[in-house]
CSV table of C-alpha atoms in Angstrom, one decimal:
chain,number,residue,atom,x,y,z
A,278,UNK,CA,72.2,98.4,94.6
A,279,UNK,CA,72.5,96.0,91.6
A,280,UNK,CA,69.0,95.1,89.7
A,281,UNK,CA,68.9,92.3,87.6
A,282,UNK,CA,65.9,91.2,85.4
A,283,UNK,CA,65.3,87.4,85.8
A,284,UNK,CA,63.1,85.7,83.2
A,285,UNK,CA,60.2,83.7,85.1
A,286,UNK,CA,58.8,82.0,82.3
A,287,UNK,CA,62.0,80.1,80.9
A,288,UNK,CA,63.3,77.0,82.2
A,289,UNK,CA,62.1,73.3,83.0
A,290,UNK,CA,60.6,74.4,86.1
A,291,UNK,CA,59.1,77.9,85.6
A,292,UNK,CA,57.4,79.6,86.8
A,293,UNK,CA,58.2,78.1,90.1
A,294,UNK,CA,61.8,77.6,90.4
A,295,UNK,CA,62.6,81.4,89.0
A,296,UNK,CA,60.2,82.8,92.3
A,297,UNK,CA,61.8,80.1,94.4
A,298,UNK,CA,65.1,81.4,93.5
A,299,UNK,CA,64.5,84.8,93.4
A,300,UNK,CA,63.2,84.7,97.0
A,301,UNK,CA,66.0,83.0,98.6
A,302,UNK,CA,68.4,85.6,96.7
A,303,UNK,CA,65.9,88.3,98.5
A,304,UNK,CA,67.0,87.3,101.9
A,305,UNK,CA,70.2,87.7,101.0
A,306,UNK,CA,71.8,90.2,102.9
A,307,UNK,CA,74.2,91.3,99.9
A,308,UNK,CA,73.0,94.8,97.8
A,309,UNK,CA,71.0,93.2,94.8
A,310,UNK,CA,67.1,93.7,94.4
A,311,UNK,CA,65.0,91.6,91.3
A,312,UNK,CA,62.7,91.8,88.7
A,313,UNK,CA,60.6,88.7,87.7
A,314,UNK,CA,59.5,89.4,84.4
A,315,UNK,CA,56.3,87.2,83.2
A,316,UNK,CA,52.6,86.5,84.0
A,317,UNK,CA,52.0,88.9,86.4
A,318,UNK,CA,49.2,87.8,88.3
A,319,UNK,CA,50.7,84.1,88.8
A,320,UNK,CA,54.0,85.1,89.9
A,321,UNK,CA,52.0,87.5,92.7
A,322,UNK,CA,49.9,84.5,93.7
A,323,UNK,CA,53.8,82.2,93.9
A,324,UNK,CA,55.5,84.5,95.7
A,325,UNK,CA,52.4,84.8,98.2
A,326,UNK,CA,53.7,80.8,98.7
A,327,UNK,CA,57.0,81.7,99.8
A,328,UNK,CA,58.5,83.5,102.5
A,329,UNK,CA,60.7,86.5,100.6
A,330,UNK,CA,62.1,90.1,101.5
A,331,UNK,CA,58.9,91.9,99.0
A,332,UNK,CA,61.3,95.0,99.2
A,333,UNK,CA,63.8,93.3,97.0
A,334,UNK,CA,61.4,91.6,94.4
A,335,UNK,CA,59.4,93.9,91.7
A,336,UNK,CA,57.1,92.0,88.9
A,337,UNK,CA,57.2,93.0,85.5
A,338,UNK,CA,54.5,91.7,83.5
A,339,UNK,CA,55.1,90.0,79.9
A,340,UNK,CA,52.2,88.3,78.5
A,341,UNK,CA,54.6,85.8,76.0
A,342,UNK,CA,57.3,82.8,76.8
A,343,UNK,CA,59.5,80.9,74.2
A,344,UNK,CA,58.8,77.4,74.3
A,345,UNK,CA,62.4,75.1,74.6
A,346,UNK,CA,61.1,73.4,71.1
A,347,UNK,CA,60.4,77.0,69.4
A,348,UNK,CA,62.7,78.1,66.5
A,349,UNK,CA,63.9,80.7,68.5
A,350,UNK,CA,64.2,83.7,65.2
A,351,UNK,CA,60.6,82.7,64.1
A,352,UNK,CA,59.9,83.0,68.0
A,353,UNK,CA,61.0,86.3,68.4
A,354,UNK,CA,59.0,87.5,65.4
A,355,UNK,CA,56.3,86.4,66.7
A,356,UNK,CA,56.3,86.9,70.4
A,357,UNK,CA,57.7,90.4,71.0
A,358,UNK,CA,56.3,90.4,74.2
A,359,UNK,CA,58.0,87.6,75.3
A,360,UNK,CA,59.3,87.4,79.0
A,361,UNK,CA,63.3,86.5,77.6
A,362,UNK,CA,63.1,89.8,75.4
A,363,UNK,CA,61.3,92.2,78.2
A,364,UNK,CA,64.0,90.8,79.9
A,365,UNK,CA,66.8,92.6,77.8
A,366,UNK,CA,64.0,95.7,76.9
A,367,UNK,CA,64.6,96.2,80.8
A,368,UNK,CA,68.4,95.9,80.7
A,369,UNK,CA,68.7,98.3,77.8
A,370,UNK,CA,66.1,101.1,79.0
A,371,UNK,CA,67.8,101.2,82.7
A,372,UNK,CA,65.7,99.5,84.9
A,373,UNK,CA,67.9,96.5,85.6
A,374,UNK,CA,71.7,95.9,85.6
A,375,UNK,CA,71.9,92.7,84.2
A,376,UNK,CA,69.6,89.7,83.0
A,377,UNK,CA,69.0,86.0,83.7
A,378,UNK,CA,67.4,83.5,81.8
A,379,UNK,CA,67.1,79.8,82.6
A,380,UNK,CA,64.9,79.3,78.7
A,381,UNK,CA,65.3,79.0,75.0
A,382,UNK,CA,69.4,78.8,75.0
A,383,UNK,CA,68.7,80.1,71.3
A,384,UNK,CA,66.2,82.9,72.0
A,385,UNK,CA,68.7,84.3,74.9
A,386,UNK,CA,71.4,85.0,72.4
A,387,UNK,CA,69.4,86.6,69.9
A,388,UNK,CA,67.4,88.5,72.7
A,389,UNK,CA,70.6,89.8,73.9
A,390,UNK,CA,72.3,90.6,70.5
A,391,UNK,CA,69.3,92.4,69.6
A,392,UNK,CA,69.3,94.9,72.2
A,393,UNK,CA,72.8,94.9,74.0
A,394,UNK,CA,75.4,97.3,71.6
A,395,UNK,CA,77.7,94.7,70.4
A,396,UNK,CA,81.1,95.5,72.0
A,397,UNK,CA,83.9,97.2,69.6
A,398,UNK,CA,85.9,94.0,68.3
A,399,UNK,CA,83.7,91.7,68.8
A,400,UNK,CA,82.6,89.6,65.4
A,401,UNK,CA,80.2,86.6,67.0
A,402,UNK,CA,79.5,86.8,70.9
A,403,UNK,CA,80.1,83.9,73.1
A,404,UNK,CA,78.6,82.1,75.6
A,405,UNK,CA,80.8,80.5,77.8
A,406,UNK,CA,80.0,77.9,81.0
A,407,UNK,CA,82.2,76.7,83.7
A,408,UNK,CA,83.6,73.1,85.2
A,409,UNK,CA,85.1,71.1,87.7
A,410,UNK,CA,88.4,70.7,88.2
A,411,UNK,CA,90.8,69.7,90.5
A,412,UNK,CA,93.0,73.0,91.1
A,413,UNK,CA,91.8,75.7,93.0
A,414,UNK,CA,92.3,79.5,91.8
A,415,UNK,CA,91.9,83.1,93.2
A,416,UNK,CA,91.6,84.0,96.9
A,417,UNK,CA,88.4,82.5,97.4
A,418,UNK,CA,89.8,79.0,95.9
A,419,UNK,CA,87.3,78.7,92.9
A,420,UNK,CA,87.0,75.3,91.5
A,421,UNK,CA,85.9,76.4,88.2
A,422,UNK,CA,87.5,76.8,84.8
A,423,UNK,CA,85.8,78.9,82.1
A,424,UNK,CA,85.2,76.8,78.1
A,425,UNK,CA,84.1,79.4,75.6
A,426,UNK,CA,82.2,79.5,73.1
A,427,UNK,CA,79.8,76.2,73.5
A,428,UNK,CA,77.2,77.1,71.1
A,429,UNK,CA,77.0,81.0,69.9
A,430,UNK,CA,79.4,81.1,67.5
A,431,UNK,CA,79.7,77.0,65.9
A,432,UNK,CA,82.2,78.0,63.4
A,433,UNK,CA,85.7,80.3,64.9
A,434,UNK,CA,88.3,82.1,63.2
A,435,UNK,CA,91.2,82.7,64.6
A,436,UNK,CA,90.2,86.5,65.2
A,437,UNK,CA,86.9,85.2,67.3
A,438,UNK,CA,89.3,83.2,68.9
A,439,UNK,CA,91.4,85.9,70.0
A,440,UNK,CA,88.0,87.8,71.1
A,441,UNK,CA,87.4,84.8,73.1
A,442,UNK,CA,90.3,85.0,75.0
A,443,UNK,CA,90.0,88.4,75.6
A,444,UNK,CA,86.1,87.9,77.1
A,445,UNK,CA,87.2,84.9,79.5
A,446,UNK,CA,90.0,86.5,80.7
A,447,UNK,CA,88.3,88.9,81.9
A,448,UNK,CA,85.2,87.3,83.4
A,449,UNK,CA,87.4,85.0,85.6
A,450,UNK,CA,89.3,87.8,86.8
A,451,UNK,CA,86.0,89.4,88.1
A,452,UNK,CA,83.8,86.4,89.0
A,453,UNK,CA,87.0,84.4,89.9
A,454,UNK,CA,88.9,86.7,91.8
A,455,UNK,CA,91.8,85.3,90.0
A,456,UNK,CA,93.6,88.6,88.7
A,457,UNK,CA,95.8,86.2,86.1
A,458,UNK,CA,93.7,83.9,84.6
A,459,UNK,CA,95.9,80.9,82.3
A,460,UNK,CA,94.4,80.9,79.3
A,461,UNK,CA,94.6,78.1,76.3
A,462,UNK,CA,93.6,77.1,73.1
A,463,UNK,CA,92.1,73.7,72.9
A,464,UNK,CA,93.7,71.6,70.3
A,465,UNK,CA,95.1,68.1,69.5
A,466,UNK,CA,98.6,68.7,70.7
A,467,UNK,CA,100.1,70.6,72.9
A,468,UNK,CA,102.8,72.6,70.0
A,469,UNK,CA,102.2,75.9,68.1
A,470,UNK,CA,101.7,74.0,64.8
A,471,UNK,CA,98.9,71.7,65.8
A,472,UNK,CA,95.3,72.3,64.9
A,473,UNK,CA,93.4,73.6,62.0
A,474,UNK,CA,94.7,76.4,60.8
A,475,UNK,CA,92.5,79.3,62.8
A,476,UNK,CA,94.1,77.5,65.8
A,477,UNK,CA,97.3,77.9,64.7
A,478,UNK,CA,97.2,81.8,64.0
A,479,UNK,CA,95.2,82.4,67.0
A,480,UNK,CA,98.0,81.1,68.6
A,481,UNK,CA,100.6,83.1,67.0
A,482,UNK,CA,98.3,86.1,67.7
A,483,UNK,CA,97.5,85.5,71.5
A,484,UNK,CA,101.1,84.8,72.2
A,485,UNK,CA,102.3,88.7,70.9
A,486,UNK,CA,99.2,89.8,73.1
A,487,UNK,CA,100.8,91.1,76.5
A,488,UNK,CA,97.0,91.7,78.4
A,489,UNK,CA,96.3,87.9,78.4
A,490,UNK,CA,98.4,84.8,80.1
A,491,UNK,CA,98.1,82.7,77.5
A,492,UNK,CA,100.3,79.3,77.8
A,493,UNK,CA,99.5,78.2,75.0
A,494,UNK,CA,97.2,75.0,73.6
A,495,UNK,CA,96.1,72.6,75.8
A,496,UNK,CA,94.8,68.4,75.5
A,497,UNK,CA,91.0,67.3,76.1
A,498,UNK,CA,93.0,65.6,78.7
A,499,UNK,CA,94.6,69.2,80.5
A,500,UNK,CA,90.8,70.3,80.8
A,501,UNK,CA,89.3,68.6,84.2
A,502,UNK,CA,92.9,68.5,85.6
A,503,UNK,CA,92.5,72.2,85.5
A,504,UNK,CA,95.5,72.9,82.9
A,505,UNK,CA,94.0,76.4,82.0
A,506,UNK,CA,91.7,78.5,83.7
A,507,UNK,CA,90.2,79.5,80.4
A,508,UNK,CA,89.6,77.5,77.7
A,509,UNK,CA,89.2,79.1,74.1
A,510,UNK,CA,87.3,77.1,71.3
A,511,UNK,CA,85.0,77.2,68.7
A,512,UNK,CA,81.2,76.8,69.5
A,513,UNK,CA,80.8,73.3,68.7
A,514,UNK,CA,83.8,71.9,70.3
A,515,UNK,CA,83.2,73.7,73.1
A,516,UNK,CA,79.3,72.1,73.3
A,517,UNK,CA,80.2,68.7,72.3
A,518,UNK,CA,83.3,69.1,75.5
A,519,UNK,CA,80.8,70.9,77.6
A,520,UNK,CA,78.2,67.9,77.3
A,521,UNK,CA,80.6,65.7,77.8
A,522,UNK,CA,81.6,66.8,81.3
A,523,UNK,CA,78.2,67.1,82.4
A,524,UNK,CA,78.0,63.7,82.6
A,525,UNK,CA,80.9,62.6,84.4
A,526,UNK,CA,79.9,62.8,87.4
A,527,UNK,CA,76.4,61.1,86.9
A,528,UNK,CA,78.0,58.6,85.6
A,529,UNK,CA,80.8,58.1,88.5
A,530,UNK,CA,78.0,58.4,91.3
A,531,UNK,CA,75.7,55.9,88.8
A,532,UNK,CA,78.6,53.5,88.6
A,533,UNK,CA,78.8,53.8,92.9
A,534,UNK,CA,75.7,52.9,93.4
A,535,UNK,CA,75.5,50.1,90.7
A,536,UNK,CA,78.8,48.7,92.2
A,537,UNK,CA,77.2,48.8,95.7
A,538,UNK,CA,74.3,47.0,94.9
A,539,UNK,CA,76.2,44.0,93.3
A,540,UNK,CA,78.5,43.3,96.3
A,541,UNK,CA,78.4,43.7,99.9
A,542,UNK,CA,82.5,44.0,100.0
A,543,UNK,CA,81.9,46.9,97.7
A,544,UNK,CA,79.5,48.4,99.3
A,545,UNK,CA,81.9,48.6,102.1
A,546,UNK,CA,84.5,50.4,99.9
A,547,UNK,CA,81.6,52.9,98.9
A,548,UNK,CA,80.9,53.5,102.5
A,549,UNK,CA,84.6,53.8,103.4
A,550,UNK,CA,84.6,56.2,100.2
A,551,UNK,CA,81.5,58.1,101.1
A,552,UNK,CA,82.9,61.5,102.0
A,553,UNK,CA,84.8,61.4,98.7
A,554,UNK,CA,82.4,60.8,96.4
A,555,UNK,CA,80.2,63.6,98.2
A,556,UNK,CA,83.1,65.8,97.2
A,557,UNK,CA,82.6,64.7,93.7
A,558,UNK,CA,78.6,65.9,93.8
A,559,UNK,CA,79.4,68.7,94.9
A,560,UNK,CA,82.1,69.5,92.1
A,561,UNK,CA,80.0,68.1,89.3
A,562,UNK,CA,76.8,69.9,90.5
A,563,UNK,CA,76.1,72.3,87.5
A,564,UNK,CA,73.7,73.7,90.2
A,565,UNK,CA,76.6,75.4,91.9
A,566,UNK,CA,77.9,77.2,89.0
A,567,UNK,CA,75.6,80.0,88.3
A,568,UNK,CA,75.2,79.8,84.5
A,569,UNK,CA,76.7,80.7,81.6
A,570,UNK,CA,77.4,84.3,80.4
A,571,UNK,CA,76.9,85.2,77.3
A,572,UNK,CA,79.9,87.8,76.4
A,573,UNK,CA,80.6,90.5,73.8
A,574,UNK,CA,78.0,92.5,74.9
A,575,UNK,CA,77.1,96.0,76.5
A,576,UNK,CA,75.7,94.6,79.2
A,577,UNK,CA,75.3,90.9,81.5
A,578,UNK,CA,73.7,88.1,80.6
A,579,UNK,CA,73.9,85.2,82.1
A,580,UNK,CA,72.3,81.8,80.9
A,581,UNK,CA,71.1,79.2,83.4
A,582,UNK,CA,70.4,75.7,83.1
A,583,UNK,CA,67.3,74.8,81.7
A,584,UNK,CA,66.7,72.3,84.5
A,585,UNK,CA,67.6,74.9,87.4
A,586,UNK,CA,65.7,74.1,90.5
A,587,UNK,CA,65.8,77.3,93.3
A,588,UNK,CA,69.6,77.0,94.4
A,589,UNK,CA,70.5,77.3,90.6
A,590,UNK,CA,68.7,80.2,89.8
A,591,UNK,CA,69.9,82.0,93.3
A,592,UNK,CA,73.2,81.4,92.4
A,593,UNK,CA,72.9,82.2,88.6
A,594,UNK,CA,70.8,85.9,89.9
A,595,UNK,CA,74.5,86.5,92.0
A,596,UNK,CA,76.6,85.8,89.2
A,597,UNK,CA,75.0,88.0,87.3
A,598,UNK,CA,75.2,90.6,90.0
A,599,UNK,CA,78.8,90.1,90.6
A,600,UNK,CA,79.7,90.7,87.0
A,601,UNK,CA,77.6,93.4,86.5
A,602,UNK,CA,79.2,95.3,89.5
A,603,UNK,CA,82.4,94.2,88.2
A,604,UNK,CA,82.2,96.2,85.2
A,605,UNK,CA,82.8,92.7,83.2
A,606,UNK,CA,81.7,94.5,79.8
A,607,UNK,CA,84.2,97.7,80.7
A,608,UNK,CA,87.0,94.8,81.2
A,609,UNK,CA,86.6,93.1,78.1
A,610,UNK,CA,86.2,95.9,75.7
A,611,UNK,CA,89.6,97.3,77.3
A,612,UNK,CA,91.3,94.0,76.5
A,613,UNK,CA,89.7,94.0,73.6
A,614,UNK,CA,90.9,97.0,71.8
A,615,UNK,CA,94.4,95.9,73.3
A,616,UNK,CA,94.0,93.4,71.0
A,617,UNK,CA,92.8,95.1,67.7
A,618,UNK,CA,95.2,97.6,68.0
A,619,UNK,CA,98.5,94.5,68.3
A,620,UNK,CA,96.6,93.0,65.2
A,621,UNK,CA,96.6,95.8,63.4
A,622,UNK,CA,100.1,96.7,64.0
């Protein structure tokens, strides 16, 4: 059975969403058991509230949490009891597989780089997130491309690049199901010679690499069309793209509903169009995703939403669970040496 260590204190809506969560994930018939890590006595009292399988839920006390408007270095330093870094204590001692954290974006990274081995290869981990898009991939027909790195790493070189590739390749093909991910390099241009130069070499080195599909760069335009099913970037084009996507779809449905208030002949299109733009909800609902990993690690962790309500973390705690029992860390260092040793040749 796979155990992962979810942080209770961290998010928008903690402690309540993370028990909320957690307890729909425990009636879950798949293998996967929990531990909420936080203020003890109040997430007893919570889950009291709400009906849950209590074999599959353990509480871990942690006296601390990381505020979202902490610093999260002078954070840490301060707050070594923190919920976020029992979290990872957990995951490095044994007693859970994997860790999720809906908190301090910030504090997650550095929680995790400070006690998951870094993996061989790996300069700067990544944290990736998924999106919409309009192809479907693997046998279960995932909508969802992977954009890494969105904030870990700001500044890439063409070797973290390569790295990237390597960790997104092979988180789709566990979480995916898709056993030959398309991978590409985000850039202005679809040729070889566009981009700054980092892009430009990582493309010269990813194209020698046999392990990864890489078809080369792709548009801002390629991304929602579904062009790749990774996308490799530096961490703040990758945040400022990520962002941007988040907001399509509240701004579609927010255009609907303005449109149908104005006009009654529109408001018959909207109806006509209802089923539609239902779709569109759903594919735009970051609830659905999960969260996003952060790779380069020994071990899984994955990084939810800050605003996740109960579905979110559910979904985040499987994801985690899937990757984890996928052996997603195994997978990339293997790719990943593939790789040193081509670039050392």
């Amino acid at each position: 059975m796979v155990t992962i260590a979810v942080d209770a204190m961290g998010g928008d809506d903690a402690p309540d969403a993370l028990v909320r969560g957690v307890a729909l994930v425990s009636l879950d018939e798949r293998p996967l058991s929990t531990i909420l890590v936080g203020d003890a006595p109040e997430l007893t009292r919570r889950l009291r509230e709400v009906r849950h399988n209590p074999e599959r839920i353990a509480v871990h006390h942690a006296p601390e949490s990381i505020a979202m408007n902490e610093a999260a270095g002078d954070a840490l330093r301060r707050k070594p009891r923190a919920s976020v870094v029992v979290c990872a204590h957990l995951v490095r001692e044994g007693a859970a597989d994997a860790m999720v954290t809906a908190g301090h974006t910030g504090a997650a990274v550095l929680a995790a780089a400070r006690h998951f081995r870094r993996l061989p290869g790996v300069r700067r981990a990544a944290l990736a997130a998924v999106y919409p898009t309009e192809l479907r991939r693997g046998d279960k027909e995932d909508p969802f491309s992977l954009i890494l790195d969105v904030g870990a790493t700001l500044d890439a070189t063409a070797e973290d690049l390569v790295s990237f590739a390597a960790m997104g390749s092979s988180y789709a093909q566990v979480v995916s199901n898709n056993p030959r991910p398309r991978v590409a390099l985000l850039s202005s241009g679809a040729e070889s010679t566009k981009g700054p130069p980092e892009i430009v070499r990582a493309h010269a080195l990813l194209n020698a690499l046999p392990g990864i599909h890489f078809i080369g760069n792709v548009e801002g335009t390629g991304i929602p069309r579904g062009a790749a099913d990774v996308v490799v970037c530096s961490g703040f084009l990758g945040n400022v793209v990520l962002k941007m996507l988040e907001g399509v779809g509240e701004t579609i449905l927010g255009l609907a509903r303005y449109a149908g208030k104005e006009r009654l002949l529109w408001r018959a299109g909207l109806w006509a169009l209802a089923s539609g733009l239902d779709r569109v909800k759903t594919l735009t609902d970051w609830q659905e995703y999960g969260g996003a990993p952060i790779l380069g690690l020994g071990h899984v962790c994955i990084k939810a939403h800050g605003r996740s309500g109960p579905r979110a973390v559910a979904n985040a705690v499987k994801v985690a669970a899937k990757a984890a029992a996928g052996g997603v860390p195994a997978k990339i260092a293997a790719s990943l040496a593939q790789a040193d040793t081509l670039q050392n040749c």
